[in-house]
Short mmCIF file of C-alpha atoms and ligand atoms in Angstrom, two decimals:
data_model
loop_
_atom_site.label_atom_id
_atom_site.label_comp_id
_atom_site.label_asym_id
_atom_site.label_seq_id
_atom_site.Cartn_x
_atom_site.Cartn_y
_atom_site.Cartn_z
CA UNK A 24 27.70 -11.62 9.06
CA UNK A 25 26.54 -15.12 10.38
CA UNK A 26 23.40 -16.37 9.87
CA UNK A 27 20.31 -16.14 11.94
CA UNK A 28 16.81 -18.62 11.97
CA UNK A 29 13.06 -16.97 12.90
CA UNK A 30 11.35 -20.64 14.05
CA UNK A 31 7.58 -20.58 13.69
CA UNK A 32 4.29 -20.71 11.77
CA UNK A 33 4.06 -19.61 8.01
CA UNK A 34 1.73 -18.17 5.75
CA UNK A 35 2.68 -16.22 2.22
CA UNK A 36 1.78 -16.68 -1.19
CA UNK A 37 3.51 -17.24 -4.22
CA UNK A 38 0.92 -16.44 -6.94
CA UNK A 39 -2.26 -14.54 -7.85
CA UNK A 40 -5.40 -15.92 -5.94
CA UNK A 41 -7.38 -14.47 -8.19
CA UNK A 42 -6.15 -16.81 -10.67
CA UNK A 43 -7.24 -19.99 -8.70
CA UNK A 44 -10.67 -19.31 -8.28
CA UNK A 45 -11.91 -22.20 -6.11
CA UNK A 46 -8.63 -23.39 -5.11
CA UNK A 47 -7.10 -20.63 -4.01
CA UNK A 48 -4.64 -22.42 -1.64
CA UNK A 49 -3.05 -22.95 -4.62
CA UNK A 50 -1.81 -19.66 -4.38
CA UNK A 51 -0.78 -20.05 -1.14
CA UNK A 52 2.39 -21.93 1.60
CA UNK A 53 1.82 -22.66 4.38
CA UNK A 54 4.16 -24.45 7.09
CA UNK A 55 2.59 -25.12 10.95
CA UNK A 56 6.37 -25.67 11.44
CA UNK A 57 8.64 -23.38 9.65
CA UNK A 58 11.98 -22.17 9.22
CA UNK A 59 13.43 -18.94 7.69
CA UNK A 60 17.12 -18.53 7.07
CA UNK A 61 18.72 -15.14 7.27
CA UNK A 62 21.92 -13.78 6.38
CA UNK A 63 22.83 -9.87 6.07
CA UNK A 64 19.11 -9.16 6.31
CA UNK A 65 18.32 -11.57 3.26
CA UNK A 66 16.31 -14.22 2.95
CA UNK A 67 19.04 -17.87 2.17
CA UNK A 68 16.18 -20.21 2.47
CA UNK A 69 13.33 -21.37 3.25
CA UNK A 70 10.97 -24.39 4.45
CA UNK A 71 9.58 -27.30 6.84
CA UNK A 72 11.54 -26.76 9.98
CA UNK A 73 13.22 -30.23 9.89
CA UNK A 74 14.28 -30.25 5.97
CA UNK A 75 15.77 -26.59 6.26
CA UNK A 76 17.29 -27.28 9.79
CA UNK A 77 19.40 -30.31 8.61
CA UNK A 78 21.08 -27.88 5.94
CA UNK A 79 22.32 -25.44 8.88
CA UNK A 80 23.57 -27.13 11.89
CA UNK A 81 24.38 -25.01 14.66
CA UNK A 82 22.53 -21.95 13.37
CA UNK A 83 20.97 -19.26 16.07
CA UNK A 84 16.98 -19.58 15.98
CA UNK A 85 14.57 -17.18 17.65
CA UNK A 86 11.18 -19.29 18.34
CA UNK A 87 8.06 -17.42 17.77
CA UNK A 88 5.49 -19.35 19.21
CA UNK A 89 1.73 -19.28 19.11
CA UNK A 90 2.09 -16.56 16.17
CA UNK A 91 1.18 -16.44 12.75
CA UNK A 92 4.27 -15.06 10.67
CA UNK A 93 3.08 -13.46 7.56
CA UNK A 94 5.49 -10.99 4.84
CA UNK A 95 5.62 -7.11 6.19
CA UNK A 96 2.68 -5.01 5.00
CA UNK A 97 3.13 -3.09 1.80
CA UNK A 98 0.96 0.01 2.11
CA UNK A 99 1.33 1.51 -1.69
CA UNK A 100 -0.82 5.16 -0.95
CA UNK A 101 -0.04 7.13 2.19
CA UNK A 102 0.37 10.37 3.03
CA UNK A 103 3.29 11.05 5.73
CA UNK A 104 2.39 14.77 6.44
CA UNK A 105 -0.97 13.76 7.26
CA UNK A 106 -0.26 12.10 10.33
CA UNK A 107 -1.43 14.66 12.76
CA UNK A 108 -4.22 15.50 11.07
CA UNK A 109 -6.75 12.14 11.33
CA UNK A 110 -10.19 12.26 11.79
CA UNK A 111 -11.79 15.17 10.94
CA UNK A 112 -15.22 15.49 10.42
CA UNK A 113 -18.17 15.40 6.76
CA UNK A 114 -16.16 16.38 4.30
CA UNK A 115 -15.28 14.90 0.87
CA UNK A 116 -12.26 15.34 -0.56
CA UNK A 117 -12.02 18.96 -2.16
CA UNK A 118 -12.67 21.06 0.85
CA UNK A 119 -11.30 18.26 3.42
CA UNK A 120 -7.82 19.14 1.41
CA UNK A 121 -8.48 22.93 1.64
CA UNK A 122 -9.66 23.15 5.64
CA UNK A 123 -7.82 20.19 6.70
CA UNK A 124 -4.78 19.09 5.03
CA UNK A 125 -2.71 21.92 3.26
CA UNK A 126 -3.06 23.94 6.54
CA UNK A 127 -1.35 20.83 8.22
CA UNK A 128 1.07 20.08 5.32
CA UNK A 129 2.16 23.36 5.16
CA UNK A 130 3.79 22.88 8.48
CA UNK A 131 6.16 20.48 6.90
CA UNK A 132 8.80 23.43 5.71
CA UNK A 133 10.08 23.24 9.06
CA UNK A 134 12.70 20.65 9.51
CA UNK A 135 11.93 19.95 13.32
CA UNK A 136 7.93 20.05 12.86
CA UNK A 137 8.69 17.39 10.24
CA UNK A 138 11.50 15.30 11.41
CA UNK A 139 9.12 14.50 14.49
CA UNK A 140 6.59 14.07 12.11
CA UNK A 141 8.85 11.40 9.91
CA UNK A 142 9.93 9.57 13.51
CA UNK A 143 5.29 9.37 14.48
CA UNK A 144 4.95 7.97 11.07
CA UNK A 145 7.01 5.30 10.82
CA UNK A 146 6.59 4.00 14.66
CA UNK A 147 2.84 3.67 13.94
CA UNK A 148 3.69 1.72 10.63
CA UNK A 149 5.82 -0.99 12.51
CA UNK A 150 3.18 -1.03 15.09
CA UNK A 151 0.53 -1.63 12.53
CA UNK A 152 2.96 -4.82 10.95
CA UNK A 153 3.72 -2.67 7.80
CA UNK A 154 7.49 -2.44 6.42
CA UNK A 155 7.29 -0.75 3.13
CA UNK A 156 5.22 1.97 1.59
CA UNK A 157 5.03 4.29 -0.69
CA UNK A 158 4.57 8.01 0.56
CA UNK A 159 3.28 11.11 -0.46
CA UNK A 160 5.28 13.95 1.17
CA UNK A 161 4.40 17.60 1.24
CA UNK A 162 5.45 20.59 -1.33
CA UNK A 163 8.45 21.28 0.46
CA UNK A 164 11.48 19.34 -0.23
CA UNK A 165 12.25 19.65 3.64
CA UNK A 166 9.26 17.25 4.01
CA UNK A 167 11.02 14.58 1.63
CA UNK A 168 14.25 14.84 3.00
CA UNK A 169 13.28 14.36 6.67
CA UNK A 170 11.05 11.22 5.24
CA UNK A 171 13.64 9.47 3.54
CA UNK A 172 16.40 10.22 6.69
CA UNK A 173 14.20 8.26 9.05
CA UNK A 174 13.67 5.65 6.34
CA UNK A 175 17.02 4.86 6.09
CA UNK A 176 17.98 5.12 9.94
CA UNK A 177 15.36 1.87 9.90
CA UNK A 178 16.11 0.37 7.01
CA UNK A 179 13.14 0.32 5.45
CA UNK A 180 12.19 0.04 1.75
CA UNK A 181 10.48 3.32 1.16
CA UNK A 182 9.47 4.76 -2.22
CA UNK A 183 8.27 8.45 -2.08
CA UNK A 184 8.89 11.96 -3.53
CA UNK A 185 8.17 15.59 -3.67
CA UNK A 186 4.45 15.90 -3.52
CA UNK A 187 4.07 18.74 -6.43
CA UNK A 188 1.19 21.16 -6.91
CA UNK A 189 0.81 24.62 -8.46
CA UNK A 190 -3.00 24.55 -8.72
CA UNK A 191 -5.72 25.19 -6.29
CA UNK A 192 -4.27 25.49 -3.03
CA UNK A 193 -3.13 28.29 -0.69
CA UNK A 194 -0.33 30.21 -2.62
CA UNK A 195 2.16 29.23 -0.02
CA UNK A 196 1.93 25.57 -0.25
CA UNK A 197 2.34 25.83 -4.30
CA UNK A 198 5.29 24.76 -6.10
CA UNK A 199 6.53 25.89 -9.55
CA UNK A 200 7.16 23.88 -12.62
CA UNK A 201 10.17 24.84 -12.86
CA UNK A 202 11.21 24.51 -8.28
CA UNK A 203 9.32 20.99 -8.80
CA UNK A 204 11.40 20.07 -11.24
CA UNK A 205 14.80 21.25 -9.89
CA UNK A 206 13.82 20.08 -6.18
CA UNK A 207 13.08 16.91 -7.96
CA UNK A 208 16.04 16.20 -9.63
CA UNK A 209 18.14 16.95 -6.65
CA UNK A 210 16.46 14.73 -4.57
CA UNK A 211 16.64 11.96 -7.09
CA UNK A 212 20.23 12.47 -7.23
CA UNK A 213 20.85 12.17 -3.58
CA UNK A 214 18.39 9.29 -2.73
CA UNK A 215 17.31 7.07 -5.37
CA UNK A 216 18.53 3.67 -5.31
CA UNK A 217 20.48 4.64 -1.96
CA UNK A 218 19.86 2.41 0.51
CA UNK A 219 16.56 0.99 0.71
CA UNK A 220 15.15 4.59 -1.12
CA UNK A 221 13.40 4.34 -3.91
CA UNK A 222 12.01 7.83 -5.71
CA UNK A 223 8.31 8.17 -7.21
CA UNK A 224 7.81 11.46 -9.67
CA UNK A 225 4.99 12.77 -7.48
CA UNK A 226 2.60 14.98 -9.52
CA UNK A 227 -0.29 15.25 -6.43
CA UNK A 228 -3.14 14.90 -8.47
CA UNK A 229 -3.86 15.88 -12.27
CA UNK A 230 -6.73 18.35 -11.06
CA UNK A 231 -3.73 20.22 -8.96
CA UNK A 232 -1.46 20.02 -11.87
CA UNK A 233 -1.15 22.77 -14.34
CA UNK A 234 0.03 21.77 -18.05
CA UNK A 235 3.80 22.91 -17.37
CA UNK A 236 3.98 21.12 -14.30
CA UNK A 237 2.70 17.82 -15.72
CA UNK A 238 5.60 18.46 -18.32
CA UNK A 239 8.38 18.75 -15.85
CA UNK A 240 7.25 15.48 -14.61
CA UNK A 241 7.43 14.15 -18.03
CA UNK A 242 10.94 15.25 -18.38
CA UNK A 243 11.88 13.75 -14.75
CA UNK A 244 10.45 10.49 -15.98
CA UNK A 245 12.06 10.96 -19.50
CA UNK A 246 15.67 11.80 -17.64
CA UNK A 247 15.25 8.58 -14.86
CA UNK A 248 13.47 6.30 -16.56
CA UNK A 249 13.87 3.65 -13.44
CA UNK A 250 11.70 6.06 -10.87
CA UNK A 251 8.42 5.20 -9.62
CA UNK A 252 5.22 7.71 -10.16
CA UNK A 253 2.94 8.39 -8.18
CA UNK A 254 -0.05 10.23 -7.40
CA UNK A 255 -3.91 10.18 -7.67
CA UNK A 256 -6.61 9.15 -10.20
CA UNK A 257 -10.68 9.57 -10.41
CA UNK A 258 -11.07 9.63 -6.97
CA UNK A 259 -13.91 12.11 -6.77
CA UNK A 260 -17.02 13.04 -8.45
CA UNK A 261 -16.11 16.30 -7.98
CA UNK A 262 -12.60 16.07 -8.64
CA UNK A 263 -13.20 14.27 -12.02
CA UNK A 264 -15.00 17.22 -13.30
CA UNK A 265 -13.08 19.63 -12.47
CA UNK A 266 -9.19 17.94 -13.45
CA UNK A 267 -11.43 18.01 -17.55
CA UNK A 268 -11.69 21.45 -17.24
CA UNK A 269 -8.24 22.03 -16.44
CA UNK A 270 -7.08 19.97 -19.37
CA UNK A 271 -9.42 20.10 -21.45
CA UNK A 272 -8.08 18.46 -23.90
CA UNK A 273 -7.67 15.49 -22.56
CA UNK A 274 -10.84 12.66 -22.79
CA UNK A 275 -10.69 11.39 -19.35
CA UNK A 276 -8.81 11.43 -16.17
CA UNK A 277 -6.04 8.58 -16.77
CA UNK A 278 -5.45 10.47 -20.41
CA UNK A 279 -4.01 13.19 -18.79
CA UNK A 280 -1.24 11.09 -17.50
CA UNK A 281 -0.95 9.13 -20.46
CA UNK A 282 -0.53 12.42 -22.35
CA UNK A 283 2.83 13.18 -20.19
CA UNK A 284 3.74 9.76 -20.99
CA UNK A 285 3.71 8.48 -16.98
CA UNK A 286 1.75 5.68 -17.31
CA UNK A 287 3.17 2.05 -17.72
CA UNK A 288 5.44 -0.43 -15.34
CA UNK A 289 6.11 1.53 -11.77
CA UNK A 290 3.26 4.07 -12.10
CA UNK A 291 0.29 4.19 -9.91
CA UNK A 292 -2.82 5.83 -9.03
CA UNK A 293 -4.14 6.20 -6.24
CA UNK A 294 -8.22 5.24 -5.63
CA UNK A 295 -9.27 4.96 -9.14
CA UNK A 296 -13.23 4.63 -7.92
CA UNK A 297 -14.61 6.17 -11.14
CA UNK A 298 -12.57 4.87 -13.83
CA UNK A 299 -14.37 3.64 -17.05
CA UNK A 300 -14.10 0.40 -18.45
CA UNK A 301 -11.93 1.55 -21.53
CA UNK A 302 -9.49 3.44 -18.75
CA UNK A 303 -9.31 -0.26 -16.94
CA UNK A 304 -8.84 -1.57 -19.97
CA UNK A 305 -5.75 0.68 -20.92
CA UNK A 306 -3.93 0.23 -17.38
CA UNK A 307 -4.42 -3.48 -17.63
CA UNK A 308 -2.18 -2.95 -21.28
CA UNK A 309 0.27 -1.02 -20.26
CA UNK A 310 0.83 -2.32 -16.86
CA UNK A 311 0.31 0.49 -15.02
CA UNK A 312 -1.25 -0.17 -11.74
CA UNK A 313 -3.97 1.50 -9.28
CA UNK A 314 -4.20 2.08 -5.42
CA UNK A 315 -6.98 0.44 -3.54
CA UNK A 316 -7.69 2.33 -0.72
CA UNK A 317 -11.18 1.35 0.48
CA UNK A 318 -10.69 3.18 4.07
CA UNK A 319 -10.61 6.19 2.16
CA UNK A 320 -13.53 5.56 -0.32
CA UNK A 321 -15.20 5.23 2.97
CA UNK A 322 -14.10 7.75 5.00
CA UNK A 323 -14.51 10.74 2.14
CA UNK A 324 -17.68 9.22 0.41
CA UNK A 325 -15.37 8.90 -2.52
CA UNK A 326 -17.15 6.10 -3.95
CA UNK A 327 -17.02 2.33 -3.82
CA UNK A 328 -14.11 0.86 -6.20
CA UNK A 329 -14.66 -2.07 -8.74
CA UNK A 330 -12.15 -4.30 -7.39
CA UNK A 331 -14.04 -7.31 -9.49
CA UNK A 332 -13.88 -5.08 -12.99
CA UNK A 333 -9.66 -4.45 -11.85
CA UNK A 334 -8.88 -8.12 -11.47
CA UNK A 335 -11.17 -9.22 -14.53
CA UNK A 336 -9.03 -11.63 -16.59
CA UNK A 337 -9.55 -10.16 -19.68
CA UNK A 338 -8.32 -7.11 -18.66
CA UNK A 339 -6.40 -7.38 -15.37
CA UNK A 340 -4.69 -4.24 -13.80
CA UNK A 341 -2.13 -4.53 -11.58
CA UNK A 342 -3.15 -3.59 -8.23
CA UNK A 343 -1.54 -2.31 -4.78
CA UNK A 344 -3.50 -1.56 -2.09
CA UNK A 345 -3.13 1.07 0.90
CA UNK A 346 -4.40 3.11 3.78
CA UNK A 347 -4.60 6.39 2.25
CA UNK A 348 -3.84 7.68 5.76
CA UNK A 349 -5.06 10.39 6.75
CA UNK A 350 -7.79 10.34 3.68
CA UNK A 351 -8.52 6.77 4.93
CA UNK A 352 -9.00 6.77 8.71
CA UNK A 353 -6.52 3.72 9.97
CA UNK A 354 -2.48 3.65 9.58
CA UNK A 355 -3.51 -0.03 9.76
CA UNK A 356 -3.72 -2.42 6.49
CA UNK A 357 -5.47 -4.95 8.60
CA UNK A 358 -8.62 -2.09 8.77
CA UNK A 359 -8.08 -1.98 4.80
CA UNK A 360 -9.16 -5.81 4.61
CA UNK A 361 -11.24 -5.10 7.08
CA UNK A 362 -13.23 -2.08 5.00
CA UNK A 363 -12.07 -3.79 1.53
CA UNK A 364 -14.27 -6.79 2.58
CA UNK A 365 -17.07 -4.99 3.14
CA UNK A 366 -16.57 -2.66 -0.26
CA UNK A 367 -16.51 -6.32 -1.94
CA UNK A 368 -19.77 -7.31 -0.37
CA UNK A 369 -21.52 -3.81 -1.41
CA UNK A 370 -20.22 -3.23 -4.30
CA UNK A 371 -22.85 -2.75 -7.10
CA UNK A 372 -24.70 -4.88 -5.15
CA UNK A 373 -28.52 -3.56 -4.73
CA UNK A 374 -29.86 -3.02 -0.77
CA UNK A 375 -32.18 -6.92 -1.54
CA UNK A 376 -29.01 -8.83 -2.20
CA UNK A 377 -29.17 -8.75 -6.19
CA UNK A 378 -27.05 -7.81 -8.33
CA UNK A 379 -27.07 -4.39 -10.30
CA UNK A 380 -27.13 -5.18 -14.09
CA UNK A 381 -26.69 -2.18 -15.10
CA UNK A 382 -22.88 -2.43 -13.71
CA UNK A 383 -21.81 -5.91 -13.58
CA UNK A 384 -22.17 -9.17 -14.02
CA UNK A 385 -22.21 -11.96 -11.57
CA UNK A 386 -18.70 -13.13 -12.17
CA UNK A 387 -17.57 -9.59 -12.02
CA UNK A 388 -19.73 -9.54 -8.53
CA UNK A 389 -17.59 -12.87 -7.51
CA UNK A 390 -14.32 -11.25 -7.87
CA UNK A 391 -15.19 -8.52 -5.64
CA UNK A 392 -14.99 -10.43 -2.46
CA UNK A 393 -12.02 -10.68 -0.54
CA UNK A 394 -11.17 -13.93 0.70
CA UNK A 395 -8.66 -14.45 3.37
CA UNK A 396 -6.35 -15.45 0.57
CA UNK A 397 -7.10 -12.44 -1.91
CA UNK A 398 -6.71 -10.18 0.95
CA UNK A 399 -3.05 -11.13 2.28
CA UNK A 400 -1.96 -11.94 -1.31
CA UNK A 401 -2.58 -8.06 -1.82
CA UNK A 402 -1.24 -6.52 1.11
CA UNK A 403 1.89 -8.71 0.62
CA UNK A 404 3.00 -10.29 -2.75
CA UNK A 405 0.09 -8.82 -4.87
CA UNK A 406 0.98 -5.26 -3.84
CA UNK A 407 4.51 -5.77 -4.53
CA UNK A 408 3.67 -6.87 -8.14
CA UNK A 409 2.01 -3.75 -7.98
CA UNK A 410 4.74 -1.60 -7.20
CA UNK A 411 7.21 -3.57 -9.29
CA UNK A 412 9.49 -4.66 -6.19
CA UNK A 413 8.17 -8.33 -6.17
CA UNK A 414 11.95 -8.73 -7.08
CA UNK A 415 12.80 -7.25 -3.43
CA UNK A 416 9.83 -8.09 -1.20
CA UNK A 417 6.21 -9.48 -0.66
CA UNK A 418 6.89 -13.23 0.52
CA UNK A 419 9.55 -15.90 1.80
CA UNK A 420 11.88 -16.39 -1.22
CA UNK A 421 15.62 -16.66 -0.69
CA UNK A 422 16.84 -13.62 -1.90
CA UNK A 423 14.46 -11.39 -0.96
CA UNK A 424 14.66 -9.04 2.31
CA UNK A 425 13.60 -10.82 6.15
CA UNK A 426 10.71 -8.13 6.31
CA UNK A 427 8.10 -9.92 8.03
CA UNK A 428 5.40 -9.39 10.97
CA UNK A 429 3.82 -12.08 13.55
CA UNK A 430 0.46 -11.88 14.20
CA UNK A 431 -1.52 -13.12 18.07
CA UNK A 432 -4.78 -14.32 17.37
CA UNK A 433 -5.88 -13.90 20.51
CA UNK A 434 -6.10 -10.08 20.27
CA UNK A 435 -9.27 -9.43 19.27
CA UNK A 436 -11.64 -8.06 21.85
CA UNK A 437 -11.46 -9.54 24.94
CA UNK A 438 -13.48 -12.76 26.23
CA UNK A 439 -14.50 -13.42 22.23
CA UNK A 440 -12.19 -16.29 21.73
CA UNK A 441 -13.78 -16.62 18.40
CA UNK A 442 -10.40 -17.92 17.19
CA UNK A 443 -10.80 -20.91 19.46
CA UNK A 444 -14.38 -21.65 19.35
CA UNK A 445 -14.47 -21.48 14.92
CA UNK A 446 -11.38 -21.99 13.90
CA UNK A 447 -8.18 -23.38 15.79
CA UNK A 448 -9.22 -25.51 19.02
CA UNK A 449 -6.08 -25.70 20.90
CA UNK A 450 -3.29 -24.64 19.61
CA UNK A 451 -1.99 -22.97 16.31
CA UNK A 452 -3.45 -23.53 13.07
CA UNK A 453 -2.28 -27.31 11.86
CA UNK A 454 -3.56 -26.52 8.00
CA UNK A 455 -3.61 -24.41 5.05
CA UNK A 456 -7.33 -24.37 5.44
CA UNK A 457 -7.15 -23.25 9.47
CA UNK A 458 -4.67 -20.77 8.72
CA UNK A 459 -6.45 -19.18 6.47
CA UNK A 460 -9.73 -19.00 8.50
CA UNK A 461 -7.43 -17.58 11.72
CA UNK A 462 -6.49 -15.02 8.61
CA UNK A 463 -9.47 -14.21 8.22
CA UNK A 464 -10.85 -13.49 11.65
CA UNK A 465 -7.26 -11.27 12.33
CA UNK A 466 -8.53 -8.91 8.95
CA UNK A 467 -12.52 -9.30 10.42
CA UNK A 468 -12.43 -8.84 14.17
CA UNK A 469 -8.39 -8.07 14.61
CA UNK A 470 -6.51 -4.60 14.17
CA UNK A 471 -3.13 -2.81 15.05
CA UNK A 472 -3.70 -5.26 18.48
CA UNK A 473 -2.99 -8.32 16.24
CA UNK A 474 0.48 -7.37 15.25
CA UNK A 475 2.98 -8.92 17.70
CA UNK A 476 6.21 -8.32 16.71
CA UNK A 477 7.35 -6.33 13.51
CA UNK A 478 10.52 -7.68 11.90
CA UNK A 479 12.78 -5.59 8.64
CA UNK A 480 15.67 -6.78 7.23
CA UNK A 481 15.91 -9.89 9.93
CA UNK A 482 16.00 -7.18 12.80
CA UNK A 483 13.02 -7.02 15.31
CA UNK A 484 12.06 -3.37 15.72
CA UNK A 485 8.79 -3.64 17.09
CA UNK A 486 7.53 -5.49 19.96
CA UNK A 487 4.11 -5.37 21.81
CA UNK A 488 4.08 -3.73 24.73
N1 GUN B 18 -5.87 14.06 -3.94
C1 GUN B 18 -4.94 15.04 -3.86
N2 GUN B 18 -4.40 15.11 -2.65
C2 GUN B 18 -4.98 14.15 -1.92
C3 GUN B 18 -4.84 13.73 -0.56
O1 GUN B 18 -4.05 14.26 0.22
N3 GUN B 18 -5.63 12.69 -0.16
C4 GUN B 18 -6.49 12.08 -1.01
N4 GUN B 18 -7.22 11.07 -0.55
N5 GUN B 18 -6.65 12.47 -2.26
C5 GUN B 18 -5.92 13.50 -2.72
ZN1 ZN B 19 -4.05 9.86 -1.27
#
């Protein structure tokens, strides 16, 4: 396959931001004038316009003007049977599962309810500028099959799995161990490491997880060492009481999975809000990482999480960050920087402005705000690390896939113009320094509006109406 070029303005990162406190755009490239290379949906190179132009005369170059091109969105916690079920009303988690979402899920046994379902999902995903995530299906394997069909009719890199639970549910949405672990295993065979398909061992949640079926995902994990898990941890006040109860032998939430021997490189947890410091301090060892999902801390009243105690340096935990969707209220991970902003600014912080001693420090308090550069790092590059495909994804680096999304300042609400009057003047950002203020206005006053054009694999295949 010949080789294509995407002209335009760049923005992605190639480190931690977090680890260049006051010079973040250290962290950061940045090219007003920019040229990608892009063979067989791979990134070949990489630059300034006029150095990587002279290496490939006569090469076919799409111009996107007047747009910022950033790396695809990676959204690492969302739940694909939830689509239809957004927005309902005052409830926290426990009965918003039980009145809301297993009636809903349960509707994913049937192949045609959830093939339609698969095709909704990912359509708002491109539309929101996000090419890879990693899913939560339902209990039936229907659910993952349909999910991981319409992945791979897009190409995109998807990591997901049978959504297990035999605990505290209706009794027709429950697995067994012993289904769980037979569906799983066929539907690692049959998709893992096909394609762009990646499988995550999907317990749902300890406090839905009886002993047994904790142990058949310890034997998945034991039998494919190279699959992802998934699934959720401390998320609720009420949840965290009641997952000791259930195993009870077991100090605190993140033991549970440490007990089944899931934790480590290419697990995470989703939320994480009321971890201890000794549980931090654990992931940050063995590399497992948590899910930031700050729509959803909202949206339940889970609780605010301690993004500046996660990215300590003496203890940093790897971190990806998503929408939660439909327990966050947005498909869009510009409204998580939006709400994960404002979760930085509140956190632990008292209603006068100070800061609470009793849970952090003022360094800790620093880290919790999300510049533009902290932000993009972690829906891009930072949540890759996260997931452990930084080798595949997250910025512009030969080798890694064209997956990338162009964002219109302009489309914020209309007749603001803020972008012109604070940060660009005429024309597109000329600076590292511009760019990232325009960055920040898309995650403050932007949404799903901002995305322009949604690129996967260096294939366009979603456009603005
Ligand atoms: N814990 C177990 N299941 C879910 C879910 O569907 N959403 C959220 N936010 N938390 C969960
Ligand atoms: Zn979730």
């Amino acid at each position: 396959m010949s080789a294509i070029g995407i002209r335009g303005t760049f923005f992605d990162f190639v480190d931690d931001p977090w680890k260049h406190v006051g010079k973040e755009h250290e962290a950061a490239r940045f090219h007003a004038d920019g040229l990608l290379v892009v063979e067989d949906g791979k990134i070949t190179d990489f630059g300034a316009y006029d150095a990587v132009a002279k290496r490939h005369q006569g090469l076919s170059v799409t111009h996107i003007t007047d747009r910022i091109v950033v790396p695809g969105f990676i959204d690492g916690h969302i739940h694909f049977p939830q689509t239809r079920v957004l927005g309902a009303f005052g409830q926290q988690l426990l009965p918003w599962l039980q009145n809301w979402v297993f009636p809903e899920e349960m509707k994913y046994a049937d192949r045609a309810y959830a093939k339609d379902g698969a095709k909704r999902f990912f359509d708002n995903l491109l539309a929101c500028g996000t090419t890879t995530c990693q899913a939560f299906t339902s209990s039936s394997p229907v659910s993952t099959e349909e999910l991981f069909d319409e992945a791979a009719r897009r190409n995109m890199l998807t990591i997901a799995g049978l959504t297990g639970i035999d605990r505290h549910a209706p009794e027709k949405f429950l697995n067994t161990p012993e289904q769980f672990y037979a569906e799983s295993k066929r539907l690692i065979e049959r998709y893992h490491g096909k394609g762009r398909n990646l499988y995550a061992i999907t317990p749902r949640f300890a406090f839905g997880s009886s002993p047994a079926l904790m142990e058949a995902c310890e034997r998945l994990k034991r039998e494919y060492p190279d699959c992802w898990v998934n699934t959720h941890v401390s998320e609720n006040p009420a949840e965290v009481r009641g997952v000791l109860a259930e195993h009870g032998d077991c100090a605190d939430y993140l033991g549970i999975y440490e007990k089944y021997k899931l934790v480590g490189p290419k697990f995470s947890g989703g939320h994480g809000v009321w971890l201890s410091d000794d549980e931090f301090r654990r992931l940050s060892r063995t590399g497992g990482a948590i899910t930031f999902c700050p729509c959803s801390n909202l949206f339940l009243g889970s609780g605010l999480f301690r993004l500046g105690r996660a990215t300590d340096p003496k203890a940093r935990v790897k971190l990806t960050w998503g929408t939660d969707m439909g327990g966050g209220n947005r498909f869009s991970m510009i409204a998580v920087l939006d709400e994960a902003y404002k979760v930085g600014m509140c956190n632990n912080t008292m209603l006068d402005g100070s800061i609470d001693p009793a849970r952090q420090d003022l360094a800790e308090s620093e880290r919790n705000k999300v510049s533009p550069y902290r932000g993009f790092w972690s829906v891009t590059l930072g949540g890759a690390e996260g997931l452990y495909i930084d080798d595949k994804v997250g910025n512009f680096t030969p080798g890694k896939a064209a997956d990338f999304v162009a964002l219109d300042w302009t489309a914020g609400p209309p007749g603001t113009e803020w972008h012109q009057s604070l940060v660009v003047g005429d024309g597109g950002p000329k600076d590292m320094e511009q760019a990232a203020n325009l960055l920040f206005g898309i995650m403050m006053v932007g949404d799903e509006r901002a995305v322009d054009e949604t690129w996967v694999m260096g294939k366009r295949l979603y456009k603005k109406a």
